[in-house]
Amino acid sequence: MAKVPFLDLKSLNAPYMDVLKNAACSVVESGWYIRGHFCERFEQAFAEYCGVKYAVGVGNGLDALTLILRASMELGRLHEGDEILVPSNTFIATVLAVSAVGLKPVLVEPSVNTYDMDPKQLEKACGARTRAILAVHLYGRLCDMDDICEFANTHDLLLFEDSAQAHGARMSDGRCAGSFGSAAGFSFYPTKNLGALGDAGMVLTNDADIANMVRALGNYGSERKYVNKFKGVNSRLDEMQASLLLAKLPHLDESNERRREIAVRYCSEIKNSKVILPEIPATPSEHVYHVFVIRLKSEESRNELQNFLSACGIETLIHYPIPPHEQEAYAHEFNGEYPIAETLAKTVLSIPMSPVMTDEEVSEVIGAINEF
């Protein structure tokens, strides 16, 4: 076992063991396991936490994005073949959601300072059929939402958020990830800042029509049992996961703050000229450090550091080693050049980041990187 694991899920959930057991027992004893009391309570609690009117629990983060886009099409706001602007360095799920419903993903390069979609690149990517922006708060950092919102409004574009990595990220005025656009998708995959013990997801929106449509589409296209108005899917948040997430939600801000403390130590104590550290936002709450990503100056140097840290007993990962346009599934869909995404894929490295990391483990990581 690694001396410093990348993420220890058992330790992450250990502080909540008793409350999780009680929540699970309550679900079993209730006799209702899909879209029941716990799902309703968690939907209400998470919507209130994020400052939006409506929340709909779904099966996972990819389904959340797919259902948002499907709902927008059913409501006549998007049409097959419309173009959606997405980051060129995002996790593949963002792109999959767009193409799964017959829309066309158009890649936008990120800022090398924030790793998020660069608002300055939006104009160049916009075309005659561009209808929406799908902004991704990558690694837990809020995008430049003021500029992106302004661009969307100026160009009459819909704005959606992929908030799968940004639970609790907030601007200085309190606006939270998931509250900026027409709708937002969240994932509660076990490794997330707010993680379930299985797959789970959520759609947030202030639009009742989108909320109702997503709820119907995720329930076989049915608004009433056995009456199928739409060609839907089965994507529902089950009671067990909802109860566990409801139990963990009150601790999210505290765990995010611990992540920020670790990030501050990394940024102030890592002293190695080979390593490029991430930019800390002027408003610390805008970043919840789902992962902490450093960058090297070459692929060779990145790989050497990863191997060195592995030899030191420190686990690392790469988010992400292959950008969407280089994936085999999209081999014939993107004709542009995306040098920033390609460079990042070759040079980024994610080092351990978890609210249950000890100060000693953080010091181990810092010391090893400085020794490299």
XYZ file of C-alpha atoms in Angstrom:
372
model
C 0.000 0.000 0.000
C 1.220 3.495 -0.838
C 2.617 5.594 1.978
C 0.477 8.474 0.713
C -2.473 7.209 -1.367
C -3.946 9.440 -4.023
C -7.334 9.145 -2.336
C -8.298 6.799 0.511
C -12.058 6.370 0.207
C -12.315 4.243 3.347
C -10.673 6.963 5.444
C -12.705 9.621 3.660
C -15.968 8.014 4.771
C -14.805 6.781 8.184
C -15.820 9.965 10.076
C -19.393 9.481 8.863
C -19.629 5.749 9.567
C -22.271 5.908 12.298
C -24.470 8.441 10.535
C -24.164 6.525 7.254
C -25.160 3.277 8.947
C -28.155 4.979 10.546
C -29.171 6.487 7.219
C -28.901 3.136 5.458
C -30.963 1.426 8.152
C -33.635 4.110 7.838
C -33.910 3.456 4.118
C -34.164 -0.304 4.534
C -36.813 0.068 7.221
C -38.829 2.518 5.110
C -39.598 -0.073 2.448
C -39.312 2.581 -0.298
C -36.104 2.557 -2.331
C -36.497 4.734 -5.456
C -37.530 8.426 -5.574
C -38.918 8.541 -2.076
C -38.652 10.677 1.051
C -34.838 10.737 1.221
C -34.485 11.693 -2.434
C -36.946 14.548 -1.974
C -35.144 15.773 1.148
C -31.741 15.665 -0.511
C -33.019 17.412 -3.634
C -34.434 20.207 -1.478
C -31.309 20.456 0.683
C -28.863 20.528 -2.237
C -30.960 23.049 -4.173
C -31.031 25.312 -1.118
C -27.297 24.854 -0.553
C -26.542 25.890 -4.149
C -29.089 28.703 -4.212
C -31.425 27.375 -6.906
C -35.139 26.559 -7.002
C -35.191 23.008 -8.338
C -33.129 19.840 -8.090
C -33.750 16.476 -9.726
C -31.810 13.410 -8.634
C -30.537 11.208 -11.471
C -28.350 8.151 -11.884
C -24.964 9.803 -12.460
C -23.205 12.915 -13.705
C -23.198 11.935 -17.382
C -26.936 11.324 -17.256
C -27.391 14.717 -15.603
C -25.771 16.492 -18.558
C -27.484 14.307 -21.147
C -30.907 14.861 -19.601
C -30.379 18.634 -19.444
C -29.653 18.690 -23.168
C -32.495 16.271 -23.971
C -34.890 18.401 -21.956
C -33.780 21.529 -23.803
C -34.435 19.779 -27.111
C -37.860 18.518 -26.051
C -38.719 22.077 -25.022
C -37.669 23.364 -28.457
C -34.697 25.357 -27.213
C -32.119 23.176 -28.965
C -32.350 21.170 -32.175
C -30.432 18.261 -33.646
C -27.147 19.421 -35.156
C -26.884 22.559 -33.029
C -23.380 23.345 -31.796
C -22.442 23.387 -28.115
C -19.168 24.972 -26.966
C -17.241 22.727 -24.556
C -13.665 22.822 -23.179
C -11.003 21.017 -25.199
C -9.393 19.579 -22.044
C -12.494 18.343 -20.237
C -13.276 14.808 -19.073
C -14.874 12.848 -21.891
C -18.316 12.748 -20.222
C -18.938 16.397 -21.131
C -18.455 15.661 -24.820
C -20.316 12.351 -24.684
C -23.415 14.069 -23.315
C -23.483 16.499 -26.230
C -23.020 13.936 -28.977
C -25.363 11.396 -27.338
C -28.394 13.575 -28.066
C -27.487 14.533 -31.629
C -25.842 17.861 -30.866
C -22.365 18.826 -32.053
C -19.576 19.536 -29.554
C -17.244 22.367 -30.537
C -14.016 22.513 -28.548
C -12.760 25.684 -26.872
C -9.201 25.914 -25.584
C -8.567 26.548 -21.866
C -6.512 29.139 -20.043
C -3.113 27.722 -19.092
C -3.379 29.584 -15.793
C -6.732 28.248 -14.606
C -7.220 25.145 -16.826
C -10.831 26.290 -17.289
C -12.450 27.348 -20.561
C -10.900 30.626 -21.723
C -13.635 33.233 -22.372
C -11.301 34.951 -24.852
C -11.494 31.851 -27.074
C -15.294 31.752 -27.270
C -15.670 34.241 -30.112
C -13.351 32.248 -32.361
C -15.280 29.028 -31.693
C -18.724 30.541 -32.268
C -20.432 29.689 -35.553
C -23.769 30.110 -37.278
C -25.207 27.045 -35.518
C -23.761 27.681 -32.071
C -26.620 27.607 -29.591
C -25.109 27.002 -26.149
C -22.051 26.954 -23.906
C -21.398 24.026 -21.591
C -18.924 25.421 -19.063
C -16.926 22.941 -16.975
C -15.589 23.937 -13.558
C -12.575 21.707 -14.058
C -10.642 20.353 -11.076
C -13.003 22.233 -8.730
C -12.286 25.784 -9.893
C -15.123 28.027 -10.999
C -14.836 29.229 -14.574
C -14.739 32.963 -15.212
C -18.510 33.007 -15.033
C -18.928 36.771 -15.252
C -17.250 36.866 -18.670
C -18.861 33.632 -19.861
C -22.325 34.790 -18.784
C -21.796 38.117 -20.528
C -20.710 36.367 -23.726
C -23.702 34.023 -23.601
C -26.110 36.911 -23.078
C -24.532 39.039 -25.814
C -24.691 36.193 -28.335
C -28.094 34.881 -27.207
C -26.673 31.494 -26.200
C -27.961 29.065 -23.613
C -25.548 28.436 -20.748
C -25.187 25.105 -18.986
C -22.715 24.029 -16.307
C -20.849 20.785 -15.793
C -20.349 21.107 -12.042
C -19.316 17.499 -11.462
C -16.063 18.549 -9.780
C -17.119 21.800 -8.104
C -19.510 21.035 -5.237
C -19.583 24.122 -3.030
C -17.350 26.393 -5.115
C -18.595 29.959 -4.634
C -17.910 33.455 -5.905
C -17.317 36.288 -3.452
C -20.987 37.298 -3.721
C -22.088 33.805 -2.664
C -23.191 32.505 -6.065
C -22.452 28.812 -6.204
C -21.405 26.385 -8.915
C -24.604 25.172 -10.505
C -26.518 28.438 -10.158
C -25.313 30.459 -13.156
C -26.903 28.991 -16.259
C -30.138 27.436 -17.477
C -29.218 24.191 -15.730
C -26.261 22.374 -14.211
C -25.226 18.761 -13.882
C -23.537 17.297 -10.803
C -21.922 13.936 -10.158
C -21.755 12.302 -6.740
C -19.330 9.579 -7.795
C -17.550 8.296 -4.643
C -14.367 10.305 -5.287
C -16.169 13.662 -5.561
C -16.045 16.350 -2.873
C -19.577 15.252 -2.036
C -19.489 11.574 -2.881
C -22.007 8.762 -2.638
C -21.152 5.101 -2.089
C -22.030 4.340 -5.686
C -23.164 6.256 -8.757
C -25.451 9.255 -8.305
C -26.099 12.597 -9.974
C -28.229 15.736 -9.864
C -29.656 18.382 -12.168
C -30.052 21.894 -10.758
C -32.096 24.637 -12.393
C -34.247 27.685 -11.722
C -36.477 26.703 -14.650
C -39.544 24.665 -13.683
C -40.004 23.441 -17.261
C -36.494 21.992 -17.390
C -36.894 20.417 -13.945
C -40.189 18.764 -14.864
C -38.874 17.579 -18.215
C -35.687 16.116 -16.702
C -37.744 14.329 -14.050
C -40.007 12.820 -16.700
C -37.208 11.868 -19.107
C -35.292 10.159 -16.302
C -38.366 8.125 -15.412
C -38.909 6.396 -18.771
C -40.425 9.589 -20.201
C -43.330 9.274 -17.815
C -45.072 12.034 -15.880
C -47.652 9.542 -14.629
C -47.021 5.862 -14.027
C -47.413 3.756 -17.181
C -48.176 6.848 -19.284
C -45.112 7.569 -21.425
C -45.264 10.981 -23.016
C -41.594 11.005 -24.062
C -38.968 8.457 -25.093
C -37.133 8.528 -21.802
C -34.530 6.527 -19.925
C -34.139 5.012 -16.479
C -31.949 7.436 -14.527
C -33.084 8.012 -10.968
C -31.339 8.741 -7.687
C -32.052 5.844 -5.341
C -33.015 6.279 -1.696
C -29.858 4.695 -0.291
C -27.502 7.086 -2.075
C -29.789 10.044 -1.349
C -29.802 9.262 2.373
C -26.008 8.987 2.488
C -25.525 12.233 0.558
C -28.021 14.003 2.804
C -25.986 12.883 5.819
C -22.704 14.138 4.316
C -23.913 17.461 2.881
C -23.635 19.419 6.183
C -19.904 18.615 6.257
C -19.119 19.725 2.686
C -17.964 23.260 3.487
C -15.669 22.019 6.242
C -14.053 19.407 4.011
C -13.651 21.944 1.185
C -11.897 24.305 3.586
C -9.456 21.553 4.538
C -8.730 21.042 0.848
C -7.947 24.753 0.541
C -5.600 24.573 3.522
C -3.679 21.761 1.841
C -3.613 23.686 -1.451
C -2.136 26.726 0.299
C 0.599 24.550 1.775
C 1.368 22.999 -1.597
C 1.539 26.391 -3.306
C 3.678 28.004 -0.616
C 5.986 25.110 0.281
C 6.659 23.332 -3.023
C 9.893 24.921 -4.214
C 11.039 23.203 -7.383
C 11.831 25.118 -10.563
C 10.728 22.130 -12.659
C 7.188 22.321 -11.270
C 4.496 24.804 -12.357
C 1.968 25.307 -9.570
C -1.696 26.199 -10.144
C -2.903 29.749 -9.759
C -4.822 30.322 -6.523
C -7.905 32.474 -7.215
C -8.150 35.888 -5.563
C -11.371 34.658 -3.954
C -10.320 31.370 -2.294
C -13.879 29.992 -2.180
C -13.931 29.828 -5.999
C -11.801 26.674 -5.858
C -12.667 23.487 -3.958
C -9.668 21.470 -5.225
C -11.430 18.304 -6.293
C -7.949 17.472 -7.523
C -4.693 19.414 -7.169
C -2.954 19.603 -10.528
C 0.651 20.617 -11.046
C 2.392 20.888 -14.378
C 5.851 20.049 -15.650
C 7.660 21.582 -18.595
C 7.687 18.418 -20.713
C 6.054 15.013 -20.950
C 9.369 13.369 -20.130
C 9.750 15.437 -16.968
C 6.140 14.720 -15.939
C 6.648 10.993 -16.325
C 9.935 11.126 -14.450
C 8.297 12.925 -11.531
C 5.401 10.480 -11.481
C 7.812 7.549 -11.371
C 9.913 9.262 -8.698
C 6.888 9.890 -6.494
C 5.727 6.310 -6.983
C 9.127 5.088 -5.770
C 8.621 7.329 -2.719
C 5.268 5.666 -2.015
C 3.185 8.598 -3.244
C 0.332 7.874 -5.645
C -0.494 10.288 -8.462
C -2.886 10.362 -11.415
C -3.171 12.264 -14.700
C -6.315 14.307 -15.372
C -6.485 13.676 -18.306
C -3.927 11.783 -20.408
C -5.887 11.924 -23.689
C -7.895 15.020 -24.707
C -11.336 14.422 -26.265
C -10.284 15.176 -29.846
C -7.585 12.471 -29.667
C -9.905 9.774 -28.340
C -10.644 6.990 -30.821
C -14.382 7.496 -30.335
C -14.011 11.008 -31.801
C -11.320 10.270 -34.359
C -13.261 11.833 -37.248
C -15.249 14.587 -35.508
C -12.786 17.366 -34.722
C -10.725 19.020 -37.447
C -9.264 21.933 -35.504
C -5.970 22.259 -33.687
C -5.912 22.226 -29.899
C -2.297 22.720 -28.838
C -3.098 23.837 -25.286
C -5.210 20.765 -24.545
C -2.530 18.530 -26.048
C 0.248 20.178 -24.038
C -1.713 19.905 -20.800
C -2.435 16.223 -21.392
C 1.302 15.604 -21.687
C 2.430 17.726 -18.746
C -0.185 17.756 -15.951
C 0.045 15.603 -12.841
C -2.459 15.321 -9.994
C -0.926 14.876 -6.553
C -2.755 13.618 -3.433
C -5.592 15.869 -2.264
C -8.138 14.849 0.334
C -9.725 16.438 3.410
C -8.561 13.475 5.490
C -4.897 13.825 4.540
C -2.761 14.381 7.627
C -0.294 17.249 7.903
C 2.449 14.629 7.866
C 1.207 13.190 4.571
C 1.087 16.659 3.040
C 4.667 17.207 4.197
C 5.701 13.881 2.639
C 4.340 14.983 -0.738
C 5.953 18.417 -0.524
C 9.290 16.996 0.549
C 9.367 14.416 -2.229
C 8.527 16.960 -4.939
C 11.168 19.347 -3.644
C 13.697 16.514 -3.673
C 12.963 15.663 -7.327
